XYZ file of C-alpha atoms in Angstrom:
499
model
C -20.189 -41.728 -50.308
C -17.943 -39.029 -48.797
C -20.189 -38.658 -45.722
C -21.209 -42.292 -45.451
C -20.529 -44.271 -42.266
C -21.145 -47.543 -44.071
C -17.846 -49.502 -43.975
C -19.009 -51.680 -46.863
C -18.929 -48.680 -49.264
C -15.443 -48.548 -50.763
C -13.769 -45.158 -51.015
C -12.960 -46.092 -54.598
C -16.690 -45.717 -55.365
C -16.954 -42.187 -53.978
C -17.795 -39.427 -56.437
C -14.612 -37.951 -57.908
C -12.283 -40.669 -56.578
C -10.302 -43.071 -58.774
C -8.202 -45.958 -57.510
C -5.380 -47.850 -59.185
C -5.391 -46.002 -62.511
C -2.789 -43.416 -63.588
C -4.173 -42.812 -67.074
C -4.705 -39.091 -67.608
C -8.348 -38.894 -68.594
C -9.511 -35.473 -69.742
C -6.929 -33.329 -67.949
C -6.408 -29.626 -68.586
C -3.381 -29.650 -70.825
C -3.816 -33.296 -71.816
C -0.053 -33.386 -71.623
C 0.328 -37.048 -72.544
C -1.850 -37.093 -75.646
C 1.083 -37.322 -78.046
C 3.493 -39.174 -75.762
C 4.700 -42.580 -76.895
C 3.842 -44.085 -73.518
C 0.413 -42.441 -73.186
C -1.365 -45.765 -73.538
C 1.033 -47.628 -71.254
C 0.061 -46.103 -67.945
C -1.548 -48.031 -65.115
C -5.003 -49.099 -66.219
C -5.893 -51.727 -63.632
C -4.101 -54.506 -65.487
C -0.511 -53.391 -65.973
C 2.106 -53.974 -63.311
C 4.481 -51.197 -64.374
C 3.627 -47.588 -65.291
C 4.974 -47.293 -68.835
C 5.729 -43.582 -68.439
C 7.358 -43.382 -65.005
C 8.782 -46.896 -64.836
C 7.392 -47.286 -61.310
C 5.274 -50.221 -60.105
C 1.581 -49.554 -60.526
C -0.311 -48.774 -57.310
C -2.565 -51.327 -55.600
C -6.119 -51.424 -57.003
C -7.581 -49.908 -53.793
C -5.034 -47.069 -53.597
C -6.364 -43.564 -54.401
C -4.674 -42.155 -57.484
C -7.045 -39.360 -58.501
C -9.299 -36.875 -56.736
C -11.343 -34.819 -59.169
C -14.036 -32.751 -57.434
C -15.281 -30.372 -60.127
C -18.541 -32.220 -60.789
C -19.944 -32.396 -57.267
C -22.613 -29.739 -57.781
C -21.508 -27.919 -54.604
C -18.583 -25.593 -53.920
C -16.110 -26.699 -51.291
C -15.294 -24.230 -48.515
C -12.400 -24.303 -46.064
C -8.669 -25.001 -46.092
C -6.577 -27.689 -47.738
C -5.798 -30.586 -45.335
C -2.220 -30.752 -44.052
C -2.112 -34.547 -44.277
C -3.296 -34.938 -47.863
C 0.250 -35.927 -48.857
C -0.317 -39.225 -47.031
C -2.191 -40.401 -50.118
C 1.126 -41.745 -51.372
C -0.087 -42.797 -54.815
C -2.098 -39.668 -55.609
C -1.021 -38.420 -59.003
C -3.921 -36.114 -59.856
C -5.683 -33.553 -57.614
C -8.318 -31.317 -59.186
C -10.192 -28.910 -56.900
C -10.766 -26.056 -59.340
C -13.749 -23.722 -59.062
C -14.401 -23.929 -55.323
C -14.068 -21.521 -52.386
C -11.010 -23.035 -50.754
C -9.070 -20.405 -48.798
C -5.812 -20.090 -46.887
C -2.524 -21.186 -48.426
C -1.086 -24.368 -49.880
C 0.300 -26.427 -46.974
C 4.071 -26.962 -46.888
C 3.338 -30.669 -46.610
C 2.352 -30.655 -50.306
C 6.076 -30.794 -50.990
C 6.016 -34.325 -49.584
C 3.833 -35.725 -52.373
C 5.887 -38.407 -54.086
C 3.868 -39.036 -57.261
C 1.657 -35.973 -57.775
C 1.759 -34.938 -61.438
C -1.380 -32.862 -61.908
C -2.456 -30.104 -59.477
C -5.383 -27.797 -60.286
C -6.392 -25.355 -57.552
C -7.514 -22.609 -59.931
C -10.516 -20.341 -59.346
C -10.489 -20.579 -55.574
C -9.765 -18.080 -52.799
C -6.262 -19.232 -51.964
C -3.928 -16.490 -50.776
C -0.547 -15.801 -49.288
C 2.974 -15.856 -50.764
C 3.513 -17.960 -53.870
C 4.324 -21.457 -52.530
C 7.969 -22.564 -52.357
C 7.247 -26.155 -51.477
C 5.473 -27.760 -54.433
C 6.557 -31.279 -55.450
C 9.140 -31.644 -58.203
C 7.038 -34.419 -59.780
C 4.451 -31.931 -61.113
C 3.920 -31.807 -64.861
C 0.803 -29.599 -64.760
C 0.232 -26.730 -62.315
C -2.934 -24.612 -62.521
C -3.226 -21.832 -59.923
C -4.968 -19.091 -61.908
C -7.592 -16.805 -60.384
C -6.498 -16.891 -56.748
C -4.874 -14.232 -54.556
C -1.257 -15.393 -54.355
C 1.296 -12.592 -53.997
C 5.045 -12.158 -53.690
C 7.702 -13.496 -56.040
C 7.623 -16.670 -58.105
C 9.422 -19.779 -56.867
C 9.832 -22.216 -59.729
C 13.298 -23.600 -59.180
C 11.974 -26.996 -58.110
C 9.479 -27.396 -60.960
C 11.697 -28.364 -63.884
C 9.339 -31.159 -65.047
C 6.392 -28.860 -65.790
C 4.594 -29.130 -69.101
C 1.831 -26.649 -68.292
C 2.054 -23.685 -65.933
C -0.777 -21.194 -65.360
C -0.522 -18.686 -62.500
C -2.517 -15.938 -64.215
C -4.770 -13.432 -62.468
C -3.110 -13.405 -59.068
C -1.016 -10.640 -57.463
C 2.415 -12.038 -58.150
C 5.240 -9.496 -58.155
C 8.897 -9.285 -59.090
C 10.607 -10.665 -62.162
C 10.167 -13.732 -64.315
C 13.085 -15.797 -63.081
C 15.519 -17.634 -65.321
C 14.199 -20.866 -63.763
C 11.563 -20.863 -66.496
C 14.305 -21.516 -69.018
C 15.179 -24.754 -67.247
C 11.749 -26.254 -67.952
C 12.754 -28.092 -71.098
C 9.376 -29.850 -71.366
C 7.224 -26.749 -70.898
C 4.495 -26.340 -73.506
C 2.406 -23.512 -72.104
C 3.534 -20.585 -69.938
C 0.659 -18.390 -68.708
C 1.362 -15.590 -66.205
C -0.976 -12.834 -67.364
C -2.878 -10.543 -65.015
C -0.206 -10.116 -62.344
C 2.263 -7.401 -61.320
C 5.403 -8.829 -62.881
C 8.122 -6.289 -63.626
C 11.543 -5.973 -65.301
C 12.412 -7.632 -68.598
C 11.759 -11.085 -70.027
C 14.823 -13.276 -69.359
C 16.578 -15.451 -71.892
C 14.668 -18.725 -71.982
C 17.366 -20.980 -73.387
C 16.263 -24.009 -75.385
C 12.538 -24.708 -74.993
C 11.724 -26.653 -78.122
C 8.335 -27.820 -76.846
C 7.010 -24.413 -75.816
C 3.846 -23.523 -77.747
C 2.156 -20.744 -75.746
C 3.546 -17.690 -73.933
C 0.974 -15.427 -72.255
C 2.356 -12.566 -70.149
C -0.522 -10.178 -70.860
C -1.437 -7.404 -68.431
C 1.698 -7.055 -66.319
C 4.270 -4.278 -65.815
C 7.027 -5.762 -67.957
C 9.522 -3.440 -69.627
C 12.401 -3.461 -72.107
C 12.332 -4.854 -75.617
C 10.601 -7.992 -76.848
C 13.128 -10.849 -77.090
C 13.740 -12.809 -80.248
C 11.853 -15.983 -79.358
C 13.018 -17.743 -82.515
C 16.286 -18.693 -80.781
C 14.565 -20.493 -77.903
C 11.129 -21.542 -79.051
C 10.986 -22.741 -82.673
C 7.527 -24.297 -82.251
C 5.821 -21.298 -80.647
C 2.219 -20.885 -81.847
C 0.756 -18.219 -79.512
C 2.487 -15.107 -78.134
C 0.487 -12.729 -75.923
C 2.422 -9.767 -74.484
C -0.244 -7.050 -74.567
C -0.843 -4.449 -71.845
C 2.765 -4.055 -70.723
C 5.450 -1.387 -71.261
C 7.577 -2.917 -74.021
C 9.448 -0.468 -76.248
C 11.478 -0.468 -79.426
C 11.171 -2.576 -82.536
C 9.268 -5.759 -83.305
C 11.715 -8.150 -84.952
C 12.784 -11.763 -85.109
C 10.546 -14.792 -85.687
C 13.097 -16.257 -88.091
C 12.432 -19.948 -88.534
C 9.159 -19.840 -86.604
C 6.898 -21.543 -89.097
C 4.183 -22.383 -86.587
C 3.332 -18.987 -85.112
C -0.444 -18.439 -85.410
C -1.391 -15.708 -82.946
C 0.588 -12.640 -81.853
C -0.883 -9.971 -79.566
C 1.371 -7.049 -78.587
C -1.324 -4.400 -78.072
C -1.162 -1.588 -75.512
C 2.620 -1.236 -75.327
C 5.069 1.452 -76.462
C 6.464 -0.247 -79.551
C 7.708 2.151 -82.220
C 8.532 0.155 -85.351
C 8.254 -3.183 -87.156
C 11.251 -4.737 -88.859
C 10.524 -5.958 -92.380
C 11.684 -9.458 -91.481
C 8.710 -9.796 -89.124
C 6.286 -9.962 -92.040
C 8.656 -12.164 -94.006
C 9.314 -14.780 -91.338
C 6.037 -14.767 -89.393
C 3.618 -13.715 -92.102
C 2.942 -16.996 -93.859
C 1.729 -18.781 -90.719
C 0.052 -15.884 -88.868
C -3.710 -16.090 -88.402
C -4.218 -13.344 -85.805
C -2.134 -10.188 -85.276
C -2.912 -7.392 -82.807
C -0.492 -4.450 -82.652
C -3.075 -1.844 -81.674
C -2.438 1.006 -79.247
C 1.299 1.361 -79.718
C 3.484 4.136 -81.166
C 4.412 2.408 -84.422
C 5.352 4.837 -87.191
C 5.938 4.630 -90.933
C 4.003 2.904 -93.670
C 2.913 -0.689 -94.074
C 5.380 -2.344 -96.461
C 4.536 -4.548 -99.403
C 5.830 -7.535 -97.438
C 2.461 -7.671 -95.640
C 1.451 -9.754 -98.653
C 3.158 -12.676 -96.912
C 0.265 -12.752 -94.406
C -1.912 -14.853 -96.657
C -3.532 -16.899 -93.860
C -4.526 -13.910 -91.729
C -8.018 -13.989 -90.209
C -7.789 -11.126 -87.690
C -5.724 -7.939 -87.913
C -5.774 -4.925 -85.580
C -3.301 -2.102 -86.240
C -5.403 0.790 -84.926
C -4.246 3.672 -82.724
C -0.660 3.838 -83.930
C 1.111 6.448 -86.035
C 0.876 4.766 -89.425
C 1.030 7.114 -92.404
C 0.442 6.520 -96.085
C -2.322 4.136 -97.053
C -3.332 0.529 -96.482
C -1.710 -1.795 -99.064
C -4.192 -3.056 -101.645
C -3.339 -6.637 -100.785
C -4.873 -6.201 -97.328
C -7.854 -4.259 -98.689
C -8.769 -7.253 -100.842
C -7.863 -9.918 -98.288
C -10.792 -12.354 -98.254
C -9.830 -13.755 -94.876
C -10.289 -10.436 -93.057
C -13.738 -9.457 -91.841
C -15.679 -6.740 -93.701
C -13.123 -6.222 -96.516
C -15.699 -7.177 -99.147
C -17.985 -4.405 -97.909
C -15.558 -1.689 -96.771
C -12.278 -2.483 -98.555
C -9.279 -0.679 -97.050
C -11.397 0.885 -94.293
C -12.025 -2.615 -92.913
C -8.289 -2.767 -92.097
C -7.781 0.813 -90.861
C -9.761 4.002 -91.301
C -7.990 6.283 -93.755
C -6.513 9.559 -92.627
C -9.156 12.167 -91.939
C -11.671 9.595 -90.681
C -12.295 7.651 -87.464
C -14.286 4.809 -85.899
C -14.482 3.476 -82.303
C -12.774 0.300 -83.542
C -10.267 2.145 -85.732
C -11.706 0.345 -88.739
C -15.123 -0.028 -90.341
C -17.294 -2.720 -88.714
C -20.880 -3.891 -88.631
C -21.955 -0.860 -86.574
C -20.996 1.481 -89.379
C -18.337 2.848 -91.743
C -15.509 5.196 -90.802
C -16.755 8.743 -90.195
C -15.196 11.972 -91.382
C -13.064 13.841 -88.831
C -11.797 17.251 -89.917
C -9.234 17.282 -87.072
C -7.483 14.031 -87.937
C -5.394 14.216 -91.108
C -2.193 12.553 -89.878
C -2.594 8.871 -89.096
C -4.482 5.774 -90.157
C -6.751 3.794 -87.839
C -7.835 6.469 -85.359
C -10.601 5.706 -82.841
C -11.599 9.214 -81.738
C -12.121 12.685 -83.165
C -11.565 15.812 -81.020
C -14.484 17.729 -82.495
C -16.989 14.999 -83.272
C -18.685 12.002 -81.652
C -19.221 8.797 -83.577
C -22.870 7.973 -84.267
C -23.239 4.202 -84.027
C -25.263 2.738 -86.867
C -25.007 5.808 -89.150
C -24.449 3.989 -92.428
C -24.847 6.970 -94.765
C -22.865 9.396 -92.604
C -25.549 12.101 -92.490
C -25.444 12.360 -88.695
C -29.009 11.086 -88.177
C -30.262 7.525 -87.691
C -33.116 6.501 -89.949
C -35.590 3.784 -88.968
C -33.865 1.474 -91.436
C -30.517 2.091 -89.752
C -32.062 1.373 -86.329
C -33.381 -1.994 -87.553
C -29.980 -2.893 -88.974
C -28.366 -1.990 -85.639
C -30.845 -4.256 -83.836
C -29.733 -7.068 -86.151
C -26.032 -6.423 -85.520
C -26.406 -6.094 -81.738
C -28.168 -9.465 -81.373
C -25.820 -11.503 -83.611
C -28.138 -11.243 -86.597
C -26.145 -13.563 -88.903
C -27.327 -16.426 -86.670
C -31.019 -15.434 -86.690
C -31.651 -17.572 -89.744
C -31.233 -17.315 -93.516
C -34.623 -15.641 -94.012
C -33.426 -12.635 -91.977
C -30.255 -11.922 -93.989
C -31.792 -8.889 -95.799
C -31.844 -7.064 -92.436
C -28.155 -6.210 -92.858
C -28.558 -5.028 -96.457
C -29.435 -1.320 -96.482
C -30.830 -1.632 -100.007
C -33.786 -3.611 -98.594
C -36.494 -1.255 -97.321
C -37.740 -1.533 -93.738
C -41.255 -2.596 -94.680
C -39.925 -5.508 -96.779
C -38.017 -7.115 -93.910
C -39.328 -10.327 -92.343
C -41.074 -9.582 -89.047
C -41.665 -5.877 -89.778
C -45.036 -4.190 -90.351
C -45.542 -0.569 -91.388
C -48.289 2.025 -91.721
C -49.329 3.822 -94.900
C -46.479 6.307 -94.418
C -43.944 3.475 -94.442
C -43.140 4.022 -90.772
C -42.369 0.951 -88.666
C -45.317 0.016 -86.426
C -44.581 -3.586 -85.538
C -41.617 -5.861 -84.837
C -42.653 -9.497 -84.423
C -39.654 -11.829 -84.298
C -40.773 -15.186 -82.949
C -38.585 -17.280 -85.265
C -35.274 -15.441 -84.934
C -32.429 -17.153 -83.062
C -31.134 -14.195 -81.087
C -27.658 -14.083 -79.542
C -26.489 -17.548 -80.594
C -23.223 -18.370 -78.809
C -23.435 -15.353 -76.497
C -23.475 -17.323 -73.249
C -19.955 -18.486 -74.031
C -18.917 -15.295 -75.844
C -20.956 -12.363 -74.399
C -19.509 -9.888 -76.894
C -21.604 -11.548 -79.605
C -24.755 -10.013 -78.136
C -25.133 -6.442 -76.935
C -28.893 -6.798 -76.510
C -31.673 -4.524 -77.708
C -30.082 -1.201 -78.735
C -31.249 1.940 -76.951
C -31.727 3.474 -80.403
C -34.969 1.481 -80.675
C -36.592 4.544 -79.084
C -36.213 6.277 -82.479
C -38.978 4.066 -83.907
C -41.552 6.668 -82.881
C -44.582 4.889 -84.405
C -43.813 1.454 -82.980
C -46.931 -0.165 -81.483
C -45.992 -3.857 -81.251
C -42.732 -5.375 -80.048
C -42.805 -9.154 -79.727
C -39.531 -11.007 -79.209
C -40.078 -14.615 -78.211
C -36.613 -15.991 -77.621
C -35.071 -17.414 -74.473
C -31.602 -16.763 -75.887
C -31.833 -12.960 -75.864
C -29.510 -11.637 -73.165
C -28.367 -8.302 -71.701
C -30.740 -5.760 -70.126
C -33.851 -4.051 -71.440
C -32.919 -0.466 -72.399
C -34.760 2.205 -70.410
C -35.213 4.141 -73.652
C -38.104 1.796 -74.511
C -40.102 4.033 -72.160
C -39.887 6.745 -74.819
C -42.014 4.717 -77.231
C -45.264 6.570 -76.568
C -47.267 4.573 -79.122
C -46.227 1.148 -77.857
C -49.332 -0.824 -76.828
C -48.100 -4.427 -76.974
C -44.778 -5.584 -75.504
C -44.165 -9.351 -75.349
C -40.822 -10.532 -73.987
C -42.387 -13.478 -72.167
C -39.785 -16.062 -73.258
C -36.757 -13.789 -72.882
C -35.767 -15.272 -69.547
C -32.150 -14.058 -69.770
C -33.021 -10.369 -70.010
């Protein structure tokens, strides 16, 4: 209807346009989900908006423009006169190719609450003229630069300006946003220290990852008692990790790639019982892991690699059922012991920690000066067997989701010729791989790291004659090393449309 000249077609029936209603719908932050007045907004019948106290707009007045489902990407600049839609309270133009800046006239919106211009090509200085009525502002993945201007946005509940080119400091204006629930500013060029935030009892998420921030990490327990997610990785923070007293809701903490040197014992005591994910990798943390790590009973992910930890991994962590691979590798699943290494700093599905004669000092090392890590080398002899190649194939293509009948592929005690889909010659060498029932790379379209594709090590199956992989879910590229399979006479990847 947007291009129609038919005056009988109401603008309220155009795709992406809503009239009269101020209910939130899906939203990004769904800020009103737990608000007492969430169900009392204008719904076409009410006369008064139960949240704002204002009269509800006329039934033919545009209140929402949501153009993310059009099937085409909008190109051009934002109209200067858009503010003349006096009752507009939601504008969603994410994922288009809109360029230029945000017009100064946007400051004249009287009722705009939700503004999503993320994933466009907007550029220029960070806007100073946004309306004070905003409760959600989404500007991530554009090309805004210069310093932040947030002094007028004290009503925000959700703020995301990540992945732009914003510079300067995080201003103290953030601390005035008493209703803020999520603060996301990662992927910019922010500098200096984190300011005191004051009282922000509703704040749940802080993400300042990948900036140039310095100084020490503040004690967020004084400002943000309900914080659940703290992401401060890839900055230049120094000193000790401390605080978290009274923060019983903290679930995820990522402080990787900084210059932190120590962990106060109270961190494990206060934050441990609620923590589910902790990443302190690639810092300068020294000392041993104390017994208080036993407080981290709900932990599901732990990365402490590439620090200067001495001693050994506490037995409590080695036997932690919530951590991946502890049943198979024990303490090495947490951190490789001194004198060993692994690209991940801990034993994973691609193999155990390998011996390194040059590394006797620290736990969790990822490299060895005199030795390369051989991926898939389960017995540590420096050579990949055909059985190890098949296991690597399983790991690289998210084998646990292939199906229950393929589970023996990961178990090295099961011989190659006994695996489902494998045929061998009289010398027990692999000659055929026929996997037409395996569900390769499940979930990889959303999480690409789940599938690394066919490993190049497949070229070590020298006697392979048949390779048949009928699966339209297999992704990545076909390794050129397949050309080294001189005996290969039948290659069928006909349904692998994502290769």
